[in-house]
CSV table of C-alpha atoms in Angstrom, one decimal:
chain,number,residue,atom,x,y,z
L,1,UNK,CA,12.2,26.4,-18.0
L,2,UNK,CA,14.6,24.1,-19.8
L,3,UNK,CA,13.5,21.8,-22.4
L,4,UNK,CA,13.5,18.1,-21.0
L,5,UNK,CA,16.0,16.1,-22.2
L,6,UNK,CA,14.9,13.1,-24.5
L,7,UNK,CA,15.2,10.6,-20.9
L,8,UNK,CA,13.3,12.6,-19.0
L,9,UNK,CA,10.8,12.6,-21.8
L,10,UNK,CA,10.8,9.1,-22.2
L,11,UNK,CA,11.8,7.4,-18.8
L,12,UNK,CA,10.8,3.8,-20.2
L,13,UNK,CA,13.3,1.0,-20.2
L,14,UNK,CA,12.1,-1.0,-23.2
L,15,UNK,CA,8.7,-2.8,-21.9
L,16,UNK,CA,9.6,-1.4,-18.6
L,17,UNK,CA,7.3,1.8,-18.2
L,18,UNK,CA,9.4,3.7,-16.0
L,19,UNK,CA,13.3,3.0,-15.9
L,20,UNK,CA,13.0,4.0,-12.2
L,21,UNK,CA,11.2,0.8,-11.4
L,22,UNK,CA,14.4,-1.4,-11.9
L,23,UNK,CA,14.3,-0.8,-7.6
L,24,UNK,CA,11.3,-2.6,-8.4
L,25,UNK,CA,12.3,-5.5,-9.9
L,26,UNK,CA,15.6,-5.9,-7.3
L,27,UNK,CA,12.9,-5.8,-4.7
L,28,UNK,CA,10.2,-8.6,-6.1
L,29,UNK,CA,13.7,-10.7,-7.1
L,30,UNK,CA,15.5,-10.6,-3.4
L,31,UNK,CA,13.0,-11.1,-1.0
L,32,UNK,CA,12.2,-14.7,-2.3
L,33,UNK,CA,16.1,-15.1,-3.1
L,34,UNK,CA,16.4,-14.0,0.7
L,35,UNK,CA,13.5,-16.7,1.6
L,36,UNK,CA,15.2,-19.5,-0.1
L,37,UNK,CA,18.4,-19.0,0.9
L,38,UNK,CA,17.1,-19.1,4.9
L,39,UNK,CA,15.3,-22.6,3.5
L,40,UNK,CA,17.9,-24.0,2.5
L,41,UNK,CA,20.7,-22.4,5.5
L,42,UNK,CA,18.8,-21.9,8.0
L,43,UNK,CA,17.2,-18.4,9.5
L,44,UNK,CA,19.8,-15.2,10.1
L,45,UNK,CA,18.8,-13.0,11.3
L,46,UNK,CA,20.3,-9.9,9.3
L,47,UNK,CA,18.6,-11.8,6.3
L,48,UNK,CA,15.3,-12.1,7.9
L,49,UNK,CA,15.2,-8.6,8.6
L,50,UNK,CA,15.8,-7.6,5.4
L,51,UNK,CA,13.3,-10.1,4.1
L,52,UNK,CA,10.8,-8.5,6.3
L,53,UNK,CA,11.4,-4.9,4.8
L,54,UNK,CA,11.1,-6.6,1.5
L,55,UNK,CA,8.0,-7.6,1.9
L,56,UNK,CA,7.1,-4.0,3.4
L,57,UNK,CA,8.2,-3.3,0.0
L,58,UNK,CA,6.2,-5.3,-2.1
L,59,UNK,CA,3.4,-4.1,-0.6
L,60,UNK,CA,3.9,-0.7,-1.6
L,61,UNK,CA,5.3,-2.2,-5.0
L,62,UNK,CA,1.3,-4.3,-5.0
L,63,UNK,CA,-0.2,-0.8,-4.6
L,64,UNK,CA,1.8,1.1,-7.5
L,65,UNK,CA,1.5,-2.0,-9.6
L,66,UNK,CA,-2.3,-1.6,-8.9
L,67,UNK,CA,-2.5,1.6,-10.1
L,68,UNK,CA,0.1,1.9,-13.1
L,69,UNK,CA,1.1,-1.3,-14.0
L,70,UNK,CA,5.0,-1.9,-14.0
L,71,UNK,CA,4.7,-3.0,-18.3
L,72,UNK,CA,4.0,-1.4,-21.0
L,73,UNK,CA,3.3,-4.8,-22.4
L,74,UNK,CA,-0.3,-6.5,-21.1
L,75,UNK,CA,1.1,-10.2,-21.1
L,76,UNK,CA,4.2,-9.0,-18.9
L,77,UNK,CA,1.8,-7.2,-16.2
L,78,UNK,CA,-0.2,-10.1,-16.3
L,79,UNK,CA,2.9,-12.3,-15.3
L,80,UNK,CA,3.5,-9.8,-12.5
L,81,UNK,CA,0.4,-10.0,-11.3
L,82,UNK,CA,0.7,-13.6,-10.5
L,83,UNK,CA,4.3,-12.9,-9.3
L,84,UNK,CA,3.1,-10.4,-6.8
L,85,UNK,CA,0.6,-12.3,-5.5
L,86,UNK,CA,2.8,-15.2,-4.6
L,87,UNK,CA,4.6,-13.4,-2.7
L,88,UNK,CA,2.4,-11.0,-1.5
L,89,UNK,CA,0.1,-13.9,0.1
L,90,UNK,CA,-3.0,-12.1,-1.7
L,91,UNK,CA,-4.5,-11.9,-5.0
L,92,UNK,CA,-3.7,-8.5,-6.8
L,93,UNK,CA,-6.8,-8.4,-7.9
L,94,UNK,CA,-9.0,-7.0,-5.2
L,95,UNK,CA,-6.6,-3.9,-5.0
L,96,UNK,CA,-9.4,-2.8,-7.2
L,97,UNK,CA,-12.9,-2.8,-5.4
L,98,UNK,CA,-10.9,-2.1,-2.2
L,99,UNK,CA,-8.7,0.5,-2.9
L,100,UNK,CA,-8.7,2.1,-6.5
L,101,UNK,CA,-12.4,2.1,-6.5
L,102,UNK,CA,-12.9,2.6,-2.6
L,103,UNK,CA,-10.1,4.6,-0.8
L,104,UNK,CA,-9.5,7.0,-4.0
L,105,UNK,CA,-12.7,7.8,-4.9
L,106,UNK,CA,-13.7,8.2,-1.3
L,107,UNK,CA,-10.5,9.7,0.1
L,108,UNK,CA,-11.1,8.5,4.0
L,109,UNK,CA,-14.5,10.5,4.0
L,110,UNK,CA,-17.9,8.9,4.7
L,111,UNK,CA,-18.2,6.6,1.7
L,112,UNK,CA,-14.6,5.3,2.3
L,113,UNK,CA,-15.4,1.8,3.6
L,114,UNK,CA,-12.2,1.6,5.7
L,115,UNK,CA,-11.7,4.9,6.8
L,116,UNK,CA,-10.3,5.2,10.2
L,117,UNK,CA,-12.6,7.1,12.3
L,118,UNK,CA,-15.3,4.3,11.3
L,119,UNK,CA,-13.7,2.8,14.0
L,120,UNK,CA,-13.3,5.4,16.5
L,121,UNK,CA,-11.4,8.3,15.4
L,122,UNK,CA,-8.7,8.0,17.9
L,123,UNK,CA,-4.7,7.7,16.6
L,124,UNK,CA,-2.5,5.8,18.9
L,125,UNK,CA,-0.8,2.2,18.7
L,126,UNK,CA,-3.5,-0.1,19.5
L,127,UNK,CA,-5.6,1.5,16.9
L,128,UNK,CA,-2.7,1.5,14.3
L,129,UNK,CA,-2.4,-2.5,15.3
L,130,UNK,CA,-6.3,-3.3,15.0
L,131,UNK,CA,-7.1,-1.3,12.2
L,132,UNK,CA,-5.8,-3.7,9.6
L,133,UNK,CA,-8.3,-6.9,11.0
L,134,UNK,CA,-10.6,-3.5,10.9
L,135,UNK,CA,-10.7,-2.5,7.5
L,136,UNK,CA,-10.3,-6.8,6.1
L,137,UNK,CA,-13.8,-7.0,8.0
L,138,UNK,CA,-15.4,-4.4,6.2
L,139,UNK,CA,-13.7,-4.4,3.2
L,140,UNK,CA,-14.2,-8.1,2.4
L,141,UNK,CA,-17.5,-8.4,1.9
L,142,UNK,CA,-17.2,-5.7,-0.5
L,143,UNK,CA,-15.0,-7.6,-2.7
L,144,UNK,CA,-16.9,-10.3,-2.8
L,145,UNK,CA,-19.7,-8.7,-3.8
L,146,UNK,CA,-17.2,-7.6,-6.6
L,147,UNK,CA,-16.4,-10.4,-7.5
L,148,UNK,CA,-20.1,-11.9,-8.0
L,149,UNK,CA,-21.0,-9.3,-9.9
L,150,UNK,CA,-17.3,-9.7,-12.3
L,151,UNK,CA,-18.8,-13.3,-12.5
L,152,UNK,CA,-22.0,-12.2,-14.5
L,153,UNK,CA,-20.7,-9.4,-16.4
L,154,UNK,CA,-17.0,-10.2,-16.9
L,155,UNK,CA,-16.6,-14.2,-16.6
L,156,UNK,CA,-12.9,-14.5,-18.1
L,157,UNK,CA,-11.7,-11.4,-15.4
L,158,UNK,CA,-13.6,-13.4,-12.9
L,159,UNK,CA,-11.7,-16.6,-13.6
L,160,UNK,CA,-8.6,-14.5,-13.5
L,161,UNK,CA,-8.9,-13.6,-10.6
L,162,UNK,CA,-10.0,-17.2,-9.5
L,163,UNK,CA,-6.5,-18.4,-10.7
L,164,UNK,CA,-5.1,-16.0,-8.5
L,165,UNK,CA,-6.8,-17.4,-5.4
L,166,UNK,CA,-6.0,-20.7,-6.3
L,167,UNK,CA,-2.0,-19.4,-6.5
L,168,UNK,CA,-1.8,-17.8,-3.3
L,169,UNK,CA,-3.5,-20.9,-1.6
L,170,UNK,CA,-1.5,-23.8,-3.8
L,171,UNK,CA,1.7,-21.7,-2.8
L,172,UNK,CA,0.8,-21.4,0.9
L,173,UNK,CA,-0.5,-25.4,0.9
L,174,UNK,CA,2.6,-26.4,-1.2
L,175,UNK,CA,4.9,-25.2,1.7
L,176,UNK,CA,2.6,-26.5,4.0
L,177,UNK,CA,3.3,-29.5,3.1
L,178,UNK,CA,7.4,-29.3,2.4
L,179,UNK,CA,7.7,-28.4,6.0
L,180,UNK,CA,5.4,-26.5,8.4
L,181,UNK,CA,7.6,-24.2,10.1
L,182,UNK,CA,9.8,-22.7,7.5
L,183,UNK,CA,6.7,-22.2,5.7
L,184,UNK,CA,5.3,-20.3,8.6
L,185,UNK,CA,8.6,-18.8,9.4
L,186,UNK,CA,9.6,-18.1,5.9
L,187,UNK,CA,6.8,-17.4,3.6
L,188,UNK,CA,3.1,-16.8,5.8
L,189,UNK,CA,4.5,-14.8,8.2
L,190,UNK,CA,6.2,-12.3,6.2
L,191,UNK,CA,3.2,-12.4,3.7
L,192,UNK,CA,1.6,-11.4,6.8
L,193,UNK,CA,3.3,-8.7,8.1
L,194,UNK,CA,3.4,-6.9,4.5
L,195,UNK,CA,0.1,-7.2,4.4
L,196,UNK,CA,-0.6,-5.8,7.6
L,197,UNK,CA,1.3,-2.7,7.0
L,198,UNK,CA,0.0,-2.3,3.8
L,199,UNK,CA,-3.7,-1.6,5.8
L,200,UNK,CA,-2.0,0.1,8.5
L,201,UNK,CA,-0.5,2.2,6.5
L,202,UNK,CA,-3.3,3.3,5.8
L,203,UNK,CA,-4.2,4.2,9.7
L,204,UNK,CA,-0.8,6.1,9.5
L,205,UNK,CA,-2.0,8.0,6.6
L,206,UNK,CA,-5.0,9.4,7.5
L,207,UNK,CA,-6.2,8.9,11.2
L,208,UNK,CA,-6.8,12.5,13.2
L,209,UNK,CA,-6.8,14.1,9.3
L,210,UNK,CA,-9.3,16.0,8.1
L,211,UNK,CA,-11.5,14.5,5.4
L,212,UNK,CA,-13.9,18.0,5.2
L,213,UNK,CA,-10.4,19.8,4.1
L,214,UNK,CA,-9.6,19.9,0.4
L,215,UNK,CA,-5.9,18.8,1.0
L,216,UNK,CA,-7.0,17.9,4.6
L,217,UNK,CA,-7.4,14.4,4.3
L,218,UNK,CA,-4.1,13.0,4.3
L,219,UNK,CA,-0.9,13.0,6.1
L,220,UNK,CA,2.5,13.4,4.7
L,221,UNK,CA,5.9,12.2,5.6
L,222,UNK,CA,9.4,13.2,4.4
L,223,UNK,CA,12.8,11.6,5.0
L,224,UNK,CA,13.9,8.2,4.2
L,225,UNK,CA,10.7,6.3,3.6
L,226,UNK,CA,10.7,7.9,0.0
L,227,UNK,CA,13.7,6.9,-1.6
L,228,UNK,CA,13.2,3.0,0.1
L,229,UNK,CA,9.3,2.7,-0.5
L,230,UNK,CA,8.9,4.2,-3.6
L,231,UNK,CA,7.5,7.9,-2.1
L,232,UNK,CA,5.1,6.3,-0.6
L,233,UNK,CA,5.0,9.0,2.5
L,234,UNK,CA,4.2,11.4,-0.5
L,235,UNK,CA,0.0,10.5,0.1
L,236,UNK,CA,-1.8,13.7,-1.0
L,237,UNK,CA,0.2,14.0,-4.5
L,238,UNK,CA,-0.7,10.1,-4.8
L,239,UNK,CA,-4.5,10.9,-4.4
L,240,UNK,CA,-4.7,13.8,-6.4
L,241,UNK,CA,-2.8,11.8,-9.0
L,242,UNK,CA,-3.5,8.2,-8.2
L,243,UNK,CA,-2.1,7.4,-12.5
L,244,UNK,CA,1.4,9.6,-11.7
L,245,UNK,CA,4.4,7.1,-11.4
L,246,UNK,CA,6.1,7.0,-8.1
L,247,UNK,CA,8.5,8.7,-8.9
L,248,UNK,CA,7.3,12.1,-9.7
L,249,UNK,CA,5.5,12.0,-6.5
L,250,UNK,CA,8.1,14.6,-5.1
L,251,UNK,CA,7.5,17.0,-8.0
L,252,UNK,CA,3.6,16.8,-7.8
L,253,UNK,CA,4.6,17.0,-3.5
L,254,UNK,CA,5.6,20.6,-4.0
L,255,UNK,CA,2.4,22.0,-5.7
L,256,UNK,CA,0.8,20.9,-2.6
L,257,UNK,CA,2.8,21.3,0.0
L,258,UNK,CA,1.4,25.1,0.8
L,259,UNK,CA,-2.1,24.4,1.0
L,260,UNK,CA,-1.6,21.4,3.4
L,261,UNK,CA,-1.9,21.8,7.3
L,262,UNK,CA,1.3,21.4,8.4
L,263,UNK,CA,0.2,19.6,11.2
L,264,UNK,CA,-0.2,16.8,8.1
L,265,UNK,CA,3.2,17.4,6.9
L,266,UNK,CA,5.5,15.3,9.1
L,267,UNK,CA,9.5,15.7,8.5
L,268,UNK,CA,9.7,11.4,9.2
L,269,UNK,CA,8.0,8.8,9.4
L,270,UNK,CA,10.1,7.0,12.7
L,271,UNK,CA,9.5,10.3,14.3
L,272,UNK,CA,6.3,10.6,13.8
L,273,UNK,CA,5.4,6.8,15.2
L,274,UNK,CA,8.1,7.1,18.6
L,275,UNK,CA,6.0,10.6,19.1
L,276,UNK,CA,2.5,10.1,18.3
L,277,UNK,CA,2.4,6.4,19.0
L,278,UNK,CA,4.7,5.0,21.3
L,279,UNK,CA,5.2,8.1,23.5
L,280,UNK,CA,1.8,9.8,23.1
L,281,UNK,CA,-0.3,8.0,25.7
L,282,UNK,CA,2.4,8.3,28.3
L,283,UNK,CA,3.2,11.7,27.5
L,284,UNK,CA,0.3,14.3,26.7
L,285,UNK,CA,2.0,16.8,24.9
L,286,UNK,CA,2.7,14.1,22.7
L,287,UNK,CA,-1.3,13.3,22.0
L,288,UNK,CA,-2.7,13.1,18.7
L,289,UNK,CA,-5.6,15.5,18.2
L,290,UNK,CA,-8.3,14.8,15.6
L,291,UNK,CA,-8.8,17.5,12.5
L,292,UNK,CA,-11.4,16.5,11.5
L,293,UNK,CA,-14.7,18.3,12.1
L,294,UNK,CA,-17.2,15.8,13.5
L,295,UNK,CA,-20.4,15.3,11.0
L,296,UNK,CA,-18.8,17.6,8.4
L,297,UNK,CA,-18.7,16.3,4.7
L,298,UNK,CA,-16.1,16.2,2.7
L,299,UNK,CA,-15.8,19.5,0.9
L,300,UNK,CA,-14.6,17.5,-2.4
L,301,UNK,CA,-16.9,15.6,-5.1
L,302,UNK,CA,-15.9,11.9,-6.2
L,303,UNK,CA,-13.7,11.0,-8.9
């Protein structure tokens, strides 16, 4: 194998950890350029579109933030933090006792708070469309337990994370209060609807896999949703290396690939939602079947 050239073996853009995540930064700068523009012009509906897969994208730019953070420098990830949760309608902050320290260490078997078959392991639309209020229910408690106990062992992480709350709801109030429906139109419900496939993702992911199976407990998707959401269809590689950057996700892809089902290894993710969702209850050969081996336990140890 070749030497890597001196790029490859440094892919940072000064503080910038990975040069790669410039698609990053265009996406956290146009979606609220693309809100304020509509503010101030009115809604169009090209514009709105692309403001909704903008915020698609900041949820999946949320979750690699969450787990590499986009700096190499602590005061610029803090400022991203804040920037991310304004326009992700949520505090970055509970990515942590949710996901990194629930859904990774867990990986959709019994001890994953949010796993899909906790709610019936079934995979069709109406569970895809539920299991986001779903998982919030269980998953809240949870953090606030978190955050009690970062009260009394951690006070100035706490208050961070208290400032972050008080953003996200200023932000919301503040546009309240400017006018209600662009607000609702232009800055709640788009918050919502990125947050809402950021947990249904998640249903996508993994319901009907197999959490007893070493490389079992995930589903994979190819095609377009890599290069536009930051490999994000990539999901095994991502759990088995939750600290890669995005963008080796395809590399780290390949190791795995073999030892995956390939029932779990989907060519696209439109496909797979027009066939296993929209068309699967009308259709039976369409069906999703579960993997997974009722009452078996995972066949992994924790993290």
């Amino acid at each position: 194998m070749s030497e890597p050239t001196a790029a490859a073996a440094d892919p940072a853009l000064g503080p910038l950890r990975h040069r790669r995540d410039l698609q990053s930064l265009a996406y956290l700068l146009l979606q609220p350029a693309l809100m304020l523009w509509q503010w101030r012009h009115g809604i169009a509906l090209p514009a709105y579109l692309a403001m909704l897969f903008l915020a698609v994208g900041v949820s999946v730019i949320h979750h690699n933030h969450a787990h590499l953070p986009l700096w190499r420098k602590r005061a610029l990830n803090r400022a991203t933090d804040l920037w991310i949760t304004a326009l992700q309608g949520h505090p970055t902050c509970v990515f942590h006792p949710a996901h990194n320290r629930n859904h990774h260490r867990h990986r959709h078997g019994p001890g994953d708070l949010a796993r899909t078959w906790r709610f019936g392991d079934h995979n069709h639309l109406l569970g895809w469309a539920l299991h986001p209020l779903q998982a919030a229910a269980v998953l809240y408690p949870a953090i606030l337990r978190w955050l009690a106990a970062l009260r009394r062992r951690a006070p100035g992480a706490f208050r961070w994370c208290l400032l972050q709350y008080a953003l996200w709801l200023v932000s919301w109030l503040a546009a309240l209060a400017i006018d209600p429906f662009k607000a609702l139109a232009l800055v709640i419900l788009p918050q919502l609807f990125g947050l809402h496939w950021l947990l249904g993702a998640n249903y996508l992911q993994h319901a009907h896999a197999d959490d007893g199976a070493r490389y079992g407990y995930a589903r994979n998707f190819g095609g377009w949703v890599n290069p536009l959401l930051f490999n994000i269809g990539l999901h095994t590689a991502h759990h088995e290396h939750g600290r890669a950057h995005w963008s080796r996700l395809p590399e780290l892809h390949r190791r795995y690939r073999a030892a995956i089902d390939p029932r779990l290894l989907e060519p696209g993710l439109a496909g797979y939602v027009l066939r296993t969702l929209v068309l699967g209850p009308i259709l039976p050969r369409h069906r999703s079947r579960s993997l997974r081996a009722r009452g078996a336990a995972p066949a992994f140890k924790e993290n």
